C-alpha positions as semicolon CSV with decimal commas, in nm:
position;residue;x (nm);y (nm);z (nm)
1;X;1,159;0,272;1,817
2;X;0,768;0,310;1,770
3;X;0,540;0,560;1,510
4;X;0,449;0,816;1,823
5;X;0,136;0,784;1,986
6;X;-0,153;1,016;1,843
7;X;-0,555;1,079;1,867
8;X;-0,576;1,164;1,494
9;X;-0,374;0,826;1,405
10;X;-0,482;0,467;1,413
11;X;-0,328;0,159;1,251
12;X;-0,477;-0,134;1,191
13;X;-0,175;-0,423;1,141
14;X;-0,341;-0,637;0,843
15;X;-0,074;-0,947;0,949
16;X;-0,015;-1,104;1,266
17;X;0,168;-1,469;1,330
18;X;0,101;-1,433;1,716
19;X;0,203;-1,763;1,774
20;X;0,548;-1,671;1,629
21;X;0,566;-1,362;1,813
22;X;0,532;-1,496;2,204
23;X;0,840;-1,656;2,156
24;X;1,063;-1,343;2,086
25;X;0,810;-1,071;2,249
26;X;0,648;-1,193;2,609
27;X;0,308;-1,264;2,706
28;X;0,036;-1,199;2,481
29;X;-0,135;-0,874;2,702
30;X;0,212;-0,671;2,706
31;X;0,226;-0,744;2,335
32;X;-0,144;-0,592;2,237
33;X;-0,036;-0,298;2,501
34;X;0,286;-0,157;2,326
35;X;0,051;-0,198;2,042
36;X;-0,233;0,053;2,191
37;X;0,050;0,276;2,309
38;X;0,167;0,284;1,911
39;X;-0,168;0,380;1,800
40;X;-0,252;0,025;1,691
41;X;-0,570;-0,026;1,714
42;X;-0,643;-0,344;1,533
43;X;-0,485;-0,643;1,482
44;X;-0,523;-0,959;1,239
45;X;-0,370;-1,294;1,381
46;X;-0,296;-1,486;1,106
47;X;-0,258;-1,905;1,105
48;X;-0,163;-2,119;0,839
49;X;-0,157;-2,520;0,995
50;X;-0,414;-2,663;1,229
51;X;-0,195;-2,524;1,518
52;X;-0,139;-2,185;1,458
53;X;-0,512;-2,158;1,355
54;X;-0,650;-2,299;1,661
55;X;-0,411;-2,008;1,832
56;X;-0,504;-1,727;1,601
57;X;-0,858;-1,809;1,732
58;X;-0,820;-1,824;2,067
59;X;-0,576;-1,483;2,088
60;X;-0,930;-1,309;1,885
61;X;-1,122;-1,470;2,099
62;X;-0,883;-1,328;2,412
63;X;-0,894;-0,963;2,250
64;X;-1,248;-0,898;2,068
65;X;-1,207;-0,540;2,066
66;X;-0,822;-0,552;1,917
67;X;-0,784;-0,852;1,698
68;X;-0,973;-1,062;1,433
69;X;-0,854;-1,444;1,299
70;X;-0,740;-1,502;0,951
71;X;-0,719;-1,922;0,932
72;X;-0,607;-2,155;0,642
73;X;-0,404;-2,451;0,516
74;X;-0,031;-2,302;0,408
75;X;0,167;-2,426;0,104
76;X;0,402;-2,638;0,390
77;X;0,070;-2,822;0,507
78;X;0,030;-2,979;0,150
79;X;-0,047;-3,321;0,248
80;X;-0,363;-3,203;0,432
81;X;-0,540;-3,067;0,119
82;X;-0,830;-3,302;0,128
83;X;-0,837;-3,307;0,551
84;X;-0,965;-2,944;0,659
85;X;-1,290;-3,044;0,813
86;X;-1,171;-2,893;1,142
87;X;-1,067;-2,568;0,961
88;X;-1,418;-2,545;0,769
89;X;-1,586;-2,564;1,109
90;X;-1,348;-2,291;1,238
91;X;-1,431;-2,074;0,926
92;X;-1,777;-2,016;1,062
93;X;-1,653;-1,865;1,374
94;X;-1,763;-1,474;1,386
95;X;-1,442;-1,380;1,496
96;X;-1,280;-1,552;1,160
97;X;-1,255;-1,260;0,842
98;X;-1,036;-1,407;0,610
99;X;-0,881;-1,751;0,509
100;X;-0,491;-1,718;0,533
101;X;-0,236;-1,724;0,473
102;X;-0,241;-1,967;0,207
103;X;-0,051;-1,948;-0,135
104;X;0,269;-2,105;-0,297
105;X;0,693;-2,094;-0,210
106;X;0,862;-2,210;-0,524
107;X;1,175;-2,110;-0,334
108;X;1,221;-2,396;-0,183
109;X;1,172;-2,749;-0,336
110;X;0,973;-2,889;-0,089
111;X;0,646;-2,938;-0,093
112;X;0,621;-3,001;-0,452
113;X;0,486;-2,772;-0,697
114;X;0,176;-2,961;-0,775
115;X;0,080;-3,043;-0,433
116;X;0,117;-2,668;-0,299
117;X;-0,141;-2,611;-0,598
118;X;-0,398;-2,851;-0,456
119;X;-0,402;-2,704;-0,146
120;X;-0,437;-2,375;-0,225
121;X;-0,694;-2,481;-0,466
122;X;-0,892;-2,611;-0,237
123;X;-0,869;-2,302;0,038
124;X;-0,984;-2,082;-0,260
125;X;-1,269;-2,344;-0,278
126;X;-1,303;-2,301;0,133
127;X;-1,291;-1,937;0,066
128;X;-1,554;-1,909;-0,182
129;X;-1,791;-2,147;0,006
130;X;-1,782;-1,930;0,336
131;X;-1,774;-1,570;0,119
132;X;-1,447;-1,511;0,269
133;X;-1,138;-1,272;0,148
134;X;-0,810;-1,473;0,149
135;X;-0,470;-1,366;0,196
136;X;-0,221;-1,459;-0,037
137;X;0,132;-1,572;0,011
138;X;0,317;-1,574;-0,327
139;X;0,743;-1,633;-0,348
140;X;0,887;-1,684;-0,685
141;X;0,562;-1,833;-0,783
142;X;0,408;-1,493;-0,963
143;X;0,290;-1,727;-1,314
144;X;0,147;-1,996;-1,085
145;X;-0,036;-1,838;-0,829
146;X;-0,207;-1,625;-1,086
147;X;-0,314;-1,937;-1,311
148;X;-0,455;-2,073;-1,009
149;X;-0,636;-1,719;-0,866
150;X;-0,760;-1,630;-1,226
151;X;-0,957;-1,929;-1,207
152;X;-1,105;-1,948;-0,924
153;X;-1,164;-1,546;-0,865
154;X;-1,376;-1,490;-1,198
155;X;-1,656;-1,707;-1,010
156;X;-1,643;-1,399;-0,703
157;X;-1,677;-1,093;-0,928
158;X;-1,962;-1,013;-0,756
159;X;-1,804;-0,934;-0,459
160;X;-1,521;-0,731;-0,613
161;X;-1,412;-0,556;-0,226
162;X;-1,368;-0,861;-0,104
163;X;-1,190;-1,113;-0,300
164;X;-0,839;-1,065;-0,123
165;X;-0,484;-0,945;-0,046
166;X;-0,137;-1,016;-0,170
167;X;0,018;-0,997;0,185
168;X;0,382;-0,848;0,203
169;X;0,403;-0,758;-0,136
170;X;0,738;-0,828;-0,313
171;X;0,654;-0,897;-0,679
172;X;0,728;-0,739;-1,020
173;X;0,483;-0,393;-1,142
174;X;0,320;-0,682;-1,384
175;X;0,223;-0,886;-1,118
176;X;0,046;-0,617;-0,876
177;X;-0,130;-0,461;-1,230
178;X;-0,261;-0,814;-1,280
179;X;-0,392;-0,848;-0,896
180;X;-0,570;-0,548;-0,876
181;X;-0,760;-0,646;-1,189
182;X;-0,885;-0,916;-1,012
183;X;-0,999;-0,737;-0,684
184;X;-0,689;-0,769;-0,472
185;X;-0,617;-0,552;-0,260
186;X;-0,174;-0,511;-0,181
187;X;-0,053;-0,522;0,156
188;X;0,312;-0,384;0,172
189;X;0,562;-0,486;0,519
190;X;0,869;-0,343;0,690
191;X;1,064;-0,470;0,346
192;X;0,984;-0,138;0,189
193;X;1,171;0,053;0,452
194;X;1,464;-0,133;0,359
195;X;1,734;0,058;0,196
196;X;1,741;-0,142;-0,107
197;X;1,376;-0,196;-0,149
198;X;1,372;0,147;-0,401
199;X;1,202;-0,058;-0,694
200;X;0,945;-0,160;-0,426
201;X;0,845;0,177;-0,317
202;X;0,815;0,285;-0,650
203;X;0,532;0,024;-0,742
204;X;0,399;0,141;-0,368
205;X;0,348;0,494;-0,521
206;X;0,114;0,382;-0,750
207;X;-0,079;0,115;-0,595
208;X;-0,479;0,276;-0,658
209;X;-0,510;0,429;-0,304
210;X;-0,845;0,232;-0,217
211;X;-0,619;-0,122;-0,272
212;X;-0,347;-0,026;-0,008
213;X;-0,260;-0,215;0,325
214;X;-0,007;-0,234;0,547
215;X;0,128;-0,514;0,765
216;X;0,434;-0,591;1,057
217;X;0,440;-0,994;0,914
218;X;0,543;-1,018;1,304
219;X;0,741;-1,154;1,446
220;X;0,964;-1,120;1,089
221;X;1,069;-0,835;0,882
222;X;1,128;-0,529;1,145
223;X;1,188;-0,210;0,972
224;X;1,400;0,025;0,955
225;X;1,607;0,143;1,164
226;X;1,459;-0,206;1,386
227;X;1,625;-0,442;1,064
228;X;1,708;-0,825;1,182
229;X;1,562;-0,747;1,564
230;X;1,215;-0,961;1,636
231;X;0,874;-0,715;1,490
232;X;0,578;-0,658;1,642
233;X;0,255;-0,488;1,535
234;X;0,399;-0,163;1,776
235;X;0,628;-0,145;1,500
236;X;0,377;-0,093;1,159
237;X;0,371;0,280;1,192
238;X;0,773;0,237;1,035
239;X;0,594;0,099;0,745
240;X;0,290;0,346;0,724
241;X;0,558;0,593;0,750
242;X;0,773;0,514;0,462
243;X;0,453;0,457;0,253
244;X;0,356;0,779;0,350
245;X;0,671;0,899;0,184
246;X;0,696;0,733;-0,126
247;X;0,354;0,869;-0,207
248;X;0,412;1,179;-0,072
249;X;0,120;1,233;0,197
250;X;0,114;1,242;0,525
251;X;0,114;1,008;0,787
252;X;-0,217;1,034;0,898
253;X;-0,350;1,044;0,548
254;X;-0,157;0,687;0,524
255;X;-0,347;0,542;0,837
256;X;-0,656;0,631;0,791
257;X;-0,683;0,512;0,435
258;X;-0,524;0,180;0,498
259;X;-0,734;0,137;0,790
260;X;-1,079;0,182;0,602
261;X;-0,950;-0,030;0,347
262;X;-0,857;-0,329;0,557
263;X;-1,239;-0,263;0,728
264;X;-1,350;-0,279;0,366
265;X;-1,147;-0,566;0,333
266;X;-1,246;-0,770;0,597
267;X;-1,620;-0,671;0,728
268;X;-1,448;-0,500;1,024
């Protein structure tokens, strides 16, 4: 199931992993085509290790018109902190607008605390250094990642629009208060079509308007009624839709906004 097709509506899909997604959804061309036909328009394809950013690249380099790189060092590529001269030479690439994802899993023991801090300390330093937004990955790691982004983010404040995005937004009402005083923009994901994701739309409702994004976090997270099947970006009118109704506006309201945000957002 797909948002229908319209003139009046077009999505841009803030989160991407592309090299995820053409294992469960075919060849890269019918991918970006159910996403036309869905009124998907543009696309960010996000990496996270030296792999998957070299692929990010290449898929925006395959699809100017359609999709844009996001590229970074992710809290499970901790022991390459201090080794990212390939990824500061990719960072100059016009077809790179962000550095992401990047952030901290406390979930998990592995990599240690300290050592996911180091690395995203020093993509915030990347980030800085090439006046690029970055896109945050945060899981039950809400104190830390805000030690480490209130640091670094007072030295951006003059470019307020552009400092970042807290990408598929779980956290507490505290948390998202706290990241949009420091510039960040929220990107919410299939979770908040979820039938038990009612705290989360809540919080969704009342998200400042201008900080809203959306995202598919393909090939993970389908929404509703498309729960536990592989997601693709054909699939983030389901989320623009159920933001739509938590806020109570329409869909086409929802789109456009999100979309001139994430242009905003991103220089494009």
């Amino acid at each position: 199931m797909q948002a229908a097709p319209s003139q009046a509506i077009a999505f841009y899909d803030t989160h991407v992993h592309f090299h995820e997604l053409l294992e469960s959804a075919g060849a890269l061309p019918e991918i970006i085509a159910r996403a036309s036909a869905a009124s998907v328009t543009r696309m960010l394809a996000v990496g996270g290790s030296p792999e998957t950013n070299r692929q990010a690249l290449q898929a925006a380099l395959a699809y100017p018109e359609q999709l844009r790189a996001a590229l970074g060092l992710n809290r499970d590529q901790a022991g390459l902190a201090y080794a990212s001269a390939e990824l500061a030479a990719q960072l100059a690439a016009p077809q790179v607008v962000a550095v992401g994802e990047i952030g901290l899993d406390f979930q998990h023991a592995r990599p240690e605390h300290a050592a996911q801090g180091k690395l995203l300390e020093r993509m915030l330093e990347l980030a800085r250094a090439q006046g690029l937004p970055v896109i945050i990955h945060s899981r039950a790691a809400e104190a830390a990642t805000l030690e480490l982004l209130e640091r670094h983010v007072q030295q951006w404040r003059g470019a307020a629009d552009r400092v970042g995005v807290q990408h598929c937004f779980t956290g507490s009402r505290a948390y998202a208060e706290r990241l949009l005083e420091l510039g960040f923009y929220i990107s919410f994901s299939g979770i908040i079509t979820f039938k038990n994701a009612g705290a989360l739309r809540a919080i969704a409702a009342q998200i400042p308007a201008e900080r809203l994004l959306i995202e598919t976090d393909a090939p993970w997270l389908s929404p509703e009624p498309l729960r536990g099947k592989p997601n693709e970006p054909a699939r983030v009118g389901l989320v623009a839709a159920a933001l739509a109704a938590a806020r109570g506006c329409s869909l086409p309201e929802i789109a456009s906004l999100t979309s001139q945000n994430a242009q905003r957002l991103f220089g494009w």
